[in-house]
Structures are given as C-alpha cells and as structure tokens.
Amino acid sequence: MLQGSPQILEMLMFLISLAALMRTSGARPSLRSLENHFTIDNEPEEVRSAAIKRLLEVFGMEDPPAIHGHKQPPQYMLDLYNTVADVDGVTKDPYLLEGNTVRSFFDKLRSEQVEYRFNLSTVASTEKILTAELHLFKLRPQTTLAFNRHHFCQVSVYQIMDTSRGNNTHDKKLLSSRLIPVHSVGWEVFTITQAVRSWMSDEGSNLGLHVVVRTLGGSQIDKKLIRFASGRHHHQSKQPMLVLFTDDGRHSATLGSTDPHDTTATSSLPQGPMLAPSSRTARSADSSEEEGASMPCQRLPLYVDFEEIGWSGWIVSPRGYNAYHCKGSCPFPLGQNMRPTNHATVQSIIHALKLIKSIETPCCVPDKLFSINLLYFDDDENVVLKQYKDMVAGSCGCH
C-alpha cells in the first residue's frame, strides 16, 4: 500500500465519493440532485455539511469566505495566477511561486496624501513572511514646465514609527528608495518586507507607510507634480496595493515528480479524457464487478466542480479541476507499465504463491501528485492566490 499522508488518502477517498454522487445524475449534477440523493439515504444535511466542512479543511479554511458581490480582482493577481497555473489551475512549475500564498491588500486610508495603511488581520501569525511589496501607480505629471532640468526623481518609502511628532523623517524608518523617471507612467514596486514582519510581530505597530519624493539634489517635490493614484479619486485598477508572499507551512507527501509537464509522469499508463465520462459510461463501468477487476490499474477522470459545490461566488479561478483517481487491478505478474515498487512486486509474488493467505494484491494508487492554484476573495475582500499540494493524481501505479 502507499505510505503517503493519511490526510491525502482521506481527501482522495472523499473526492471519489463526491464523484460517485455526481454520476448518479450525469457528469455534473445540480446541487438539488445532490440534496435529493442525500434525502433518499436518510442523511440529508448532516452528510453534505460534513463533506463540505472536510473539503474546506483540505483547502485550509474553517468557513467559506463571505460573498461581497462581483468585484474585479487586481490585474496583477490575475496575471500572477496565469503565470503559475494552467487553464485547469494545475501548477505549471512548482518553483515559479515564492512560498504557497500570495495576498493583495488595498489601502484602507484612501487619503489624498502619500500615506498608506493596510489591514493584515487575515494573515495567520504562523505564516512565514517571505516578501512584501508596495505597488503604487504613478500618474502622468500635470505639467512639464517644472521638469525642464529634471529627468529623474528619488522616491523613498518609510515605515511610520511615531505619529505623535508630526511628519519629521526622524520618526520614520527608511524601507526602500530608488530613482524613477519623472515622466514615466505605470506601476512602481517597492520592497517593504521589514515593515510587514514588524507589524506581524506587533499589530499595534502598524501605523502605515509614508512616501517622500525628492529631486536628485535632495529638495522635496510638490505632491501635485509627482503623483501616485489614490483609492479615493482613481479607478480600482490603479489603487495602492500591498502584495504579500507567505508560506503557511503546509507540506506535501513525497510521491516523486511534482512537475505536471514531466512526460514520464503519465506516459506509462492509459490516460482518461480530461472531461468526466458520460453517465452511461459511468453506470456501465460500475455495474460489473468482474469488469472492474479485469481493468488494469489506470488513471480515470474525477472532476471537482466548484459551482456545483456552491463555491463559485468567492472563487475566481479555476471554476473546477480534474483531480483524477486511480482504479484497476494489479495482477501477477506486475509489468513495468504498472509502475510497481519493489515492495509491490514482492507482495504480488507472495499473493500468487499463496504463501500467506491474508496477503492481498497490491493496490492501484497515485504515485505522482500535482498541486493546484486557487484565486479567490477572502472575508475582507482581499484577493488571495494559494497553492495546494497533492491535489491532482498525475499518474497511477501498483503499490
């Protein structure tokens, strides 16, 4: 048997059960048909609630986030998701993303000044802060007359340490400073990791950030000349934003390659189609024990539809994903196309020779697991990109 994580095996068993319920009324039934199924079994809300609760735990949540209407995620988060995930949410490259969680926070002050504050209460204290970035959208200068002699300005980001003594820079800690073209337009990114780490260790120290713009000679520039978009007067797509990269410490069971584009991961076994099979095919496959026993170990579809579960209101992407599952027999002798371990080979020999009566044949289980990515809104309307390990069976083998 596979010596993997008990949580992963439990999760796969849950997904298989969920898929079985879906096949009773077609490839993708409505929630009403799921409720009818539970009613027939005399286990209406309890079973469904327990199943959804367990699935939320798999995704690291206690309750589904509240739905706040149809808001547009920041373009940066959409672009980041498309960079790390394919159309089904499967991770393209496990080394593209720093950590496993990325959050975007909008400025809570929404002031016209160059001060910004972000509410980080949704970040767990156990998460490891890797990188924090302040994203500011630089607007086009209102006039060019003042810049005949200046082509660059120096933009400095400070952490506010004390608000009781005015705006003296001695009451602030310099986080990042660099030169920016005066006439440029677009996003500017500043690293503010030190500040966020201090805020996480002491929530009361989060007094915000202050941005100062100076000429190369050191004199301060009029705020009307070098301008950054604010949350009060500019479109949401240009609002000041904090982007936080963290790692929540959730680790995966090791089952070999985690690269979904590794051709050795799935080439040895017959592969099922990307979409779930028709209800007729599903029923015929389940109707015969003998047919199932004669089918060699292989990977079959197992589509998880977030809309049918009732999660489409807060999940941005993907709308669902194919988790796949492993099914079939592992008869003696085990060929290399069954991807057997040495232990499975020995076990199949013991079973064939009937040396020990209680020994069963090896099991058909996932031997490669891939991660998926979710882009979703949390309770505070922040957009989160989270990567979940071991969610897709990449290939199957006899273990």
XYZ file of C-alpha atoms in Angstrom:
399
model
C 0.000 0.000 0.000
C 1.025 3.629 -0.498
C 2.830 5.005 2.527
C 1.683 8.596 1.929
C -0.029 11.170 4.061
C -3.263 9.907 5.731
C -4.829 13.308 5.041
C -4.133 12.965 1.309
C -5.590 9.450 1.178
C -8.649 10.630 3.121
C -9.058 13.547 0.727
C -8.872 11.271 -2.324
C -11.486 8.956 -0.804
C -13.762 11.967 -0.263
C -13.334 13.151 -3.851
C -14.096 9.665 -5.184
C -17.273 9.595 -3.086
C -18.242 13.024 -4.380
C -17.700 11.880 -7.964
C -19.863 8.817 -7.356
C -22.709 11.059 -6.236
C -22.292 13.191 -9.356
C -22.516 10.164 -11.642
C -25.929 9.234 -10.283
C -27.496 12.056 -12.307
C -24.963 12.734 -15.026
C -21.472 14.096 -15.295
C -22.170 17.333 -13.425
C -25.442 17.307 -11.438
C -27.085 20.252 -9.793
C -26.939 20.820 -6.056
C -30.633 19.936 -5.927
C -29.871 16.446 -7.268
C -27.163 16.053 -4.637
C -29.648 17.043 -1.938
C -32.190 14.542 -3.315
C -29.568 11.814 -3.163
C -28.833 12.568 0.485
C -32.548 12.640 1.290
C -33.021 9.150 -0.185
C -30.237 7.869 2.033
C -31.916 9.493 5.067
C -28.781 11.565 5.660
C -29.739 14.980 4.292
C -27.860 17.980 5.637
C -25.514 16.232 8.066
C -23.652 14.277 5.412
C -23.440 17.167 2.999
C -22.361 19.590 5.734
C -19.718 17.164 6.987
C -18.431 16.625 3.444
C -18.209 20.351 2.683
C -16.585 21.003 6.076
C -13.953 18.357 5.359
C -13.299 19.827 1.914
C -12.856 23.282 3.452
C -10.259 21.797 5.808
C -8.387 20.423 2.802
C -8.275 23.994 1.486
C -7.140 25.319 4.864
C -10.402 27.084 5.798
C -12.908 26.815 8.611
C -15.768 28.514 6.748
C -16.256 29.631 3.157
C -15.486 33.347 2.693
C -18.449 35.718 2.561
C -19.637 36.731 -0.901
C -19.472 40.510 -1.427
C -20.797 40.717 -4.966
C -18.899 40.688 -8.222
C -15.700 42.646 -7.691
C -12.835 42.706 -10.161
C -9.573 41.160 -8.882
C -6.414 43.263 -9.328
C -4.853 42.690 -12.732
C -1.562 41.854 -11.027
C -3.180 38.907 -9.226
C -4.854 37.678 -12.429
C -1.536 37.878 -14.291
C 0.273 36.092 -11.463
C -2.307 33.291 -11.456
C -1.985 32.839 -15.227
C 1.791 32.748 -14.857
C 1.885 29.954 -12.283
C -1.208 27.913 -13.287
C -2.639 26.415 -16.457
C -6.303 26.734 -17.502
C -7.299 23.988 -15.024
C -5.422 25.551 -12.127
C -2.627 22.946 -12.157
C 0.788 24.365 -11.276
C 2.981 24.896 -14.332
C 6.251 24.951 -12.412
C 6.500 24.395 -8.633
C 9.453 26.810 -8.434
C 7.756 29.829 -10.022
C 5.952 30.967 -6.869
C 7.741 32.106 -3.724
C 6.010 30.300 -0.874
C 2.478 28.989 -1.357
C 0.282 32.042 -0.643
C 0.071 35.499 -2.221
C -2.341 38.139 -0.892
C -3.223 41.581 -2.201
C -4.426 44.328 0.162
C -5.888 47.694 -0.813
C -5.045 50.860 1.103
C -7.501 51.418 3.973
C -6.777 55.125 4.499
C -7.889 56.112 0.975
C -6.338 59.503 1.627
C -5.160 62.090 -0.866
C -1.812 62.298 0.891
C 1.161 59.970 0.427
C 0.381 57.840 3.471
C -0.932 54.288 3.202
C -2.179 51.724 5.670
C -3.103 48.073 5.124
C -5.138 45.744 7.332
C -3.222 42.452 7.656
C -5.562 40.775 10.150
C -6.351 37.909 7.746
C -2.724 36.746 7.779
C -2.166 33.975 10.324
C 0.586 34.592 12.857
C 2.041 31.180 11.981
C 2.688 32.118 8.366
C 6.247 32.852 7.329
C 6.587 36.299 5.747
C 8.787 35.945 2.664
C 8.388 39.165 0.668
C 6.166 42.227 0.911
C 5.790 44.754 -1.892
C 4.134 48.178 -2.090
C 2.596 48.698 -5.551
C 1.942 52.333 -6.493
C 0.581 53.552 -9.823
C 2.495 56.638 -10.974
C 0.281 59.091 -12.831
C 1.291 61.325 -15.705
C 2.705 64.687 -14.481
C 0.203 67.530 -14.581
C 2.770 69.897 -16.051
C 6.107 69.596 -17.848
C 7.328 73.146 -17.160
C 8.880 72.241 -13.821
C 10.887 69.366 -15.260
C 12.981 71.051 -17.889
C 16.077 70.332 -15.829
C 14.957 67.107 -14.129
C 14.606 63.702 -15.721
C 14.616 61.571 -12.540
C 13.266 61.871 -9.036
C 14.048 59.893 -5.900
C 11.098 58.065 -4.307
C 11.553 56.842 -0.732
C 9.158 54.672 1.270
C 9.228 54.991 5.066
C 7.622 52.949 7.832
C 5.835 55.306 10.229
C 7.208 54.668 13.704
C 5.603 57.504 15.694
C 2.682 59.750 14.725
C 2.840 61.992 17.792
C 5.581 64.293 16.480
C 4.334 65.251 13.030
C 5.922 64.305 9.733
C 9.583 64.506 10.688
C 11.510 61.786 8.830
C 13.388 61.001 12.059
C 10.151 59.396 13.296
C 10.147 57.056 10.321
C 12.253 54.104 9.178
C 13.529 54.034 5.594
C 12.429 50.850 3.825
C 13.157 51.433 0.153
C 14.494 54.241 -2.031
C 15.267 54.459 -5.747
C 15.276 56.704 -8.786
C 12.234 56.875 -11.049
C 11.878 58.689 -14.405
C 9.884 61.870 -13.882
C 7.755 61.424 -16.999
C 7.059 57.690 -16.541
C 3.537 56.325 -16.154
C 2.645 52.953 -14.630
C 3.232 50.673 -11.659
C 6.209 51.148 -9.359
C 7.081 48.415 -6.844
C 8.939 48.892 -3.541
C 10.060 46.163 -1.145
C 8.706 46.698 2.399
C 9.289 43.254 3.917
C 10.875 44.598 7.109
C 7.816 46.678 7.941
C 5.332 43.847 7.439
C 7.388 41.482 9.597
C 7.395 44.018 12.402
C 3.641 44.570 12.016
C 3.015 40.840 12.235
C 5.025 40.561 15.460
C 3.290 43.620 16.952
C -0.062 44.520 15.404
C -0.137 47.832 17.263
C 2.998 48.996 15.458
C 1.163 49.107 12.119
C 0.942 52.876 11.732
C 1.246 52.781 7.972
C 3.700 53.926 5.309
C 4.839 57.348 4.135
C 6.182 58.124 0.654
C 8.526 61.058 0.031
C 9.522 62.304 -3.435
C 12.651 64.459 -3.857
C 14.784 65.875 -6.625
C 18.285 64.496 -7.148
C 19.526 67.488 -5.178
C 17.506 66.415 -2.151
C 14.775 69.042 -2.170
C 11.195 67.858 -1.809
C 8.977 67.937 -4.903
C 5.460 69.327 -4.890
C 2.973 66.479 -4.466
C 0.927 67.818 -7.373
C 3.821 67.315 -9.761
C 4.824 63.729 -8.936
C 1.558 61.926 -8.236
C 0.537 58.400 -7.354
C -3.031 57.158 -7.771
C -5.128 57.104 -4.603
C -8.014 54.893 -3.619
C -10.310 57.904 -3.290
C -10.038 59.576 -6.688
C -8.865 56.883 -9.094
C -10.156 53.665 -10.568
C -9.836 50.466 -8.545
C -7.376 49.106 -11.120
C -4.884 51.812 -10.050
C -5.357 51.722 -6.277
C -2.319 51.474 -3.975
C -1.786 47.832 -3.091
C 0.329 45.731 -0.783
C 1.280 42.303 -2.171
C 2.396 39.763 0.410
C 4.152 36.451 -0.312
C 3.993 33.930 2.554
C 4.331 30.244 3.333
C 1.709 28.678 5.611
C 3.842 25.629 6.420
C 1.520 23.077 4.792
C 3.799 20.474 3.241
C 3.060 17.631 0.846
C 3.673 13.912 0.857
C 6.577 12.999 -1.405
C 5.440 10.885 -4.343
C 8.074 11.674 -6.938
C 7.910 14.411 -9.531
C 5.669 17.415 -8.886
C 6.068 18.792 -12.401
C 2.798 18.237 -14.320
C 4.670 18.618 -17.606
C 7.096 15.808 -16.830
C 6.316 13.378 -19.679
C 7.380 10.381 -17.617
C 4.628 11.095 -15.108
C 1.724 9.934 -17.235
C 3.084 8.192 -20.313
C 3.259 4.660 -18.936
C -0.433 4.111 -18.309
C -3.597 4.557 -20.358
C -4.993 8.005 -19.604
C -8.639 9.055 -19.316
C -10.116 12.087 -21.094
C -9.981 15.498 -19.450
C -13.765 15.702 -19.017
C -15.836 13.429 -16.827
C -17.282 10.352 -18.598
C -20.923 10.262 -19.657
C -23.453 8.890 -17.190
C -23.998 5.868 -19.445
C -20.284 5.064 -19.416
C -20.081 5.633 -15.676
C -23.046 3.367 -14.965
C -21.763 0.606 -17.213
C -18.353 0.796 -15.575
C -19.841 0.497 -12.115
C -22.344 -2.227 -12.982
C -19.901 -5.083 -13.269
C -17.518 -6.135 -10.513
C -15.809 -8.535 -12.885
C -15.207 -5.832 -15.461
C -13.689 -3.578 -12.829
C -11.482 -6.380 -11.570
C -10.159 -7.095 -15.066
C -9.341 -3.446 -15.828
C -5.614 -2.779 -15.350
C -4.504 -0.075 -12.962
C -5.027 3.281 -14.661
C -5.871 6.944 -14.129
C -9.510 7.962 -14.642
C -11.252 11.372 -14.568
C -12.615 12.860 -11.348
C -13.888 16.382 -11.999
C -14.466 18.652 -8.997
C -16.875 21.453 -9.979
C -16.750 24.384 -7.544
C -20.031 25.758 -8.859
C -21.852 22.520 -8.005
C -20.358 22.591 -4.517
C -21.601 26.172 -4.103
C -18.237 27.943 -4.081
C -18.377 29.867 -7.360
C -19.308 33.093 -5.563
C -15.880 33.547 -3.968
C -13.522 31.506 -6.173
C -12.259 33.492 -9.161
C -10.269 30.714 -10.856
C -10.438 27.908 -11.725
C -14.154 27.056 -11.958
C -13.248 23.455 -11.216
C -10.441 20.992 -11.792
C -9.817 17.372 -12.696
C -8.403 15.616 -9.642
C -8.338 12.202 -11.379
C -8.403 8.940 -9.439
C -6.744 5.561 -9.740
C -8.697 2.382 -10.405
C -7.991 -1.137 -11.582
C -6.291 -4.349 -10.626
C -2.648 -5.150 -10.023
C -2.478 -8.844 -11.084
C 0.557 -11.046 -11.049
C 2.993 -10.661 -12.759
C 3.356 -6.917 -12.424
C 4.845 -5.400 -15.571
C 6.753 -2.149 -15.684
C 3.706 -0.492 -17.251
C 2.075 -0.875 -13.823
C 4.863 1.264 -12.315
C 5.248 -1.148 -9.367
C 7.508 -0.597 -6.406
C 9.831 -3.432 -5.381
C 7.614 -3.942 -2.343
C 4.523 -4.294 -4.556
C 6.322 -6.824 -6.758
C 7.259 -8.941 -3.744
C 3.725 -8.649 -2.350
C 2.207 -9.802 -5.650
C 4.528 -12.827 -5.691
C 3.600 -13.770 -2.111
C -0.083 -13.465 -3.034
C 0.282 -15.507 -6.237
C 2.135 -18.322 -4.456
C -0.404 -18.189 -1.601
C 2.444 -18.322 0.896
C 0.399 -16.225 3.318
C -3.381 -16.340 2.934
C -4.091 -12.893 4.387
C -1.872 -11.056 1.872
C -3.863 -9.195 -0.802
C -2.712 -7.970 -4.196
C -1.052 -4.539 -4.367
C -3.328 -1.504 -4.695
C -3.741 0.883 -7.600
C -2.916 4.308 -6.156
C -1.449 7.673 -7.235
C 2.320 7.618 -7.470
C 2.668 11.219 -8.635
C 0.640 14.149 -7.273
C 0.456 17.683 -8.647
C -0.554 20.918 -6.956
C -3.346 23.277 -7.989
C -3.806 27.023 -7.505
C -6.899 28.872 -6.307
C -7.532 32.571 -6.852
C -10.273 33.754 -4.502
C -11.705 36.554 -2.350
C -11.332 36.283 1.416
C -13.696 37.700 4.051
C -12.106 41.171 3.826
C -12.416 41.276 0.018
C -8.675 40.752 -0.387
C -7.712 38.607 -3.346
C -5.652 35.536 -2.437
C -3.646 33.205 -4.639
C -2.991 29.948 -2.824
C -1.198 26.831 -3.962
C -2.360 23.459 -2.634
C -0.094 20.435 -2.791
C -1.092 16.896 -3.797
C -4.471 17.737 -5.349
C -4.200 16.010 -8.745
C -3.254 12.397 -9.397
C -0.581 12.748 -12.062
C -0.158 9.033 -12.679
C -1.075 5.729 -11.086
C 0.879 2.666 -10.116
C 0.690 -0.569 -8.155
C 1.934 -0.127 -4.609
